[in-house]
Amino acid sequence: MKIHTLEEVTNKLIGEKGTIERDLFEYELQMDSIGNAIKQIRKERNLTQEELGELIGVQKAQISKIENSVKNARFETILKVFDALGAKVNFSIELPH
């Protein structure tokens, strides 16, 4: 039985790096990670979704949407959430060669 690396399986099932399918897949993973980070930090700060929403001026439903699907949230709102949670945000941009 041959053992395959995660990279090999991902290349076969999703697509090679640099393809539209792979880029979309990796983008969605990153967005899920941001939502999960927001949820985790909020819970560590002992805040409810409603309390966090009040801190930044949005409804509880908006916080729920951000935690579950960041891709539908405005960038400004995400930054406000992290600011309200006291989290430092760093962004990295890589340009293709």
GROMACS .gro file of C-alpha atoms in nm:
model
   97
    1MET     CA    1   0.000   0.000   0.000
    2LYS     CA    2   0.146   0.335  -0.105
    3ILE     CA    3   0.126   0.624   0.139
    4HIS     CA    4   0.044   0.965  -0.008
    5THR     CA    5   0.130   1.304   0.137
    6LEU     CA    6  -0.139   1.560   0.209
    7GLU     CA    7   0.004   1.773  -0.072
    8GLU     CA    8  -0.031   1.484  -0.320
    9VAL     CA    9  -0.390   1.416  -0.219
   10THR     CA   10  -0.479   1.786  -0.228
   11ASN     CA   11  -0.322   1.823  -0.573
   12LYS     CA   12  -0.523   1.527  -0.703
   13LEU     CA   13  -0.858   1.614  -0.544
   14ILE     CA   14  -0.852   1.996  -0.547
   15GLY     CA   15  -0.589   2.089  -0.803
   16GLU     CA   16  -0.228   2.194  -0.829
   17LYS     CA   17  -0.107   2.514  -0.662
   18GLY     CA   18  -0.173   2.812  -0.886
   19THR     CA   19  -0.495   2.674  -1.037
   20ILE     CA   20  -0.821   2.859  -0.984
   21GLU     CA   21  -0.971   2.563  -0.798
   22ARG     CA   22  -0.677   2.539  -0.558
   23ASP     CA   23  -0.663   2.915  -0.499
   24LEU     CA   24  -1.035   2.920  -0.418
   25PHE     CA   25  -0.999   2.622  -0.185
   26GLU     CA   26  -0.710   2.785   0.002
   27TYR     CA   27  -0.895   3.118   0.021
   28GLU     CA   28  -1.198   2.949   0.178
   29LEU     CA   29  -0.974   2.771   0.429
   30GLN     CA   30  -0.820   3.102   0.528
   31MET     CA   31  -1.163   3.263   0.569
   32ASP     CA   32  -1.276   2.972   0.788
   33SER     CA   33  -0.962   3.014   0.999
   34ILE     CA   34  -1.038   3.383   1.056
   35GLY     CA   35  -1.395   3.304   1.162
   36ASN     CA   36  -1.275   3.033   1.397
   37ALA     CA   37  -1.014   3.268   1.545
   38ILE     CA   38  -1.278   3.533   1.611
   39LYS     CA   39  -1.504   3.280   1.782
   40GLN     CA   40  -1.221   3.138   1.993
   41ILE     CA   41  -1.096   3.481   2.105
   42ARG     CA   42  -1.451   3.597   2.181
   43LYS     CA   43  -1.506   3.294   2.403
   44GLU     CA   44  -1.168   3.341   2.574
   45ARG     CA   45  -1.277   3.699   2.652
   46ASN     CA   46  -1.604   3.561   2.796
   47LEU     CA   47  -1.814   3.762   2.554
   48THR     CA   48  -2.139   3.655   2.394
   49GLN     CA   49  -2.202   3.728   2.027
   50GLU     CA   50  -2.451   3.992   2.141
   51GLU     CA   51  -2.194   4.163   2.367
   52LEU     CA   52  -1.931   4.166   2.093
   53GLY     CA   53  -2.188   4.306   1.852
   54GLU     CA   54  -2.269   4.586   2.094
   55LEU     CA   55  -1.898   4.675   2.120
   56ILE     CA   56  -1.875   4.737   1.745
   57GLY     CA   57  -2.230   4.847   1.673
   58VAL     CA   58  -2.375   4.546   1.493
   59GLN     CA   59  -2.642   4.288   1.570
   60LYS     CA   60  -2.569   3.945   1.719
   61ALA     CA   61  -2.666   3.790   1.383
   62GLN     CA   62  -2.382   3.976   1.211
   63ILE     CA   63  -2.128   3.834   1.459
   64SER     CA   64  -2.267   3.486   1.399
   65LYS     CA   65  -2.231   3.533   1.022
   66ILE     CA   66  -1.873   3.653   1.062
   67GLU     CA   67  -1.781   3.356   1.281
   68ASN     CA   68  -1.938   3.112   1.036
   69SER     CA   69  -1.857   3.273   0.700
   70VAL     CA   70  -1.610   3.560   0.700
   71LYS     CA   71  -1.624   3.582   0.321
   72ASN     CA   72  -1.961   3.758   0.354
   73ALA     CA   73  -1.831   4.022   0.597
   74ARG     CA   74  -1.688   4.364   0.523
   75PHE     CA   75  -1.315   4.399   0.583
   76GLU     CA   76  -1.379   4.704   0.802
   77THR     CA   77  -1.616   4.505   1.023
   78ILE     CA   78  -1.364   4.224   1.066
   79LEU     CA   79  -1.100   4.476   1.174
   80LYS     CA   80  -1.346   4.630   1.422
   81VAL     CA   81  -1.413   4.285   1.568
   82PHE     CA   82  -1.045   4.211   1.621
   83ASP     CA   83  -0.993   4.558   1.768
   84ALA     CA   84  -1.283   4.509   2.012
   85LEU     CA   85  -1.132   4.174   2.112
   86GLY     CA   86  -0.795   4.336   2.171
   87ALA     CA   87  -0.632   4.119   1.907
   88LYS     CA   88  -0.341   4.235   1.696
   89VAL     CA   89  -0.389   4.169   1.325
   90ASN     CA   90  -0.106   4.125   1.075
   91PHE     CA   91  -0.161   4.081   0.703
   92SER     CA   92   0.080   3.944   0.450
   93ILE     CA   93   0.049   3.994   0.078
   94GLU     CA   94   0.243   3.781  -0.164
   95LEU     CA   95   0.266   3.864  -0.530
   96PRO     CA   96   0.328   3.594  -0.788
   97HIS     CA   97   0.669   3.608  -0.952
   0.00000   0.00000   0.00000
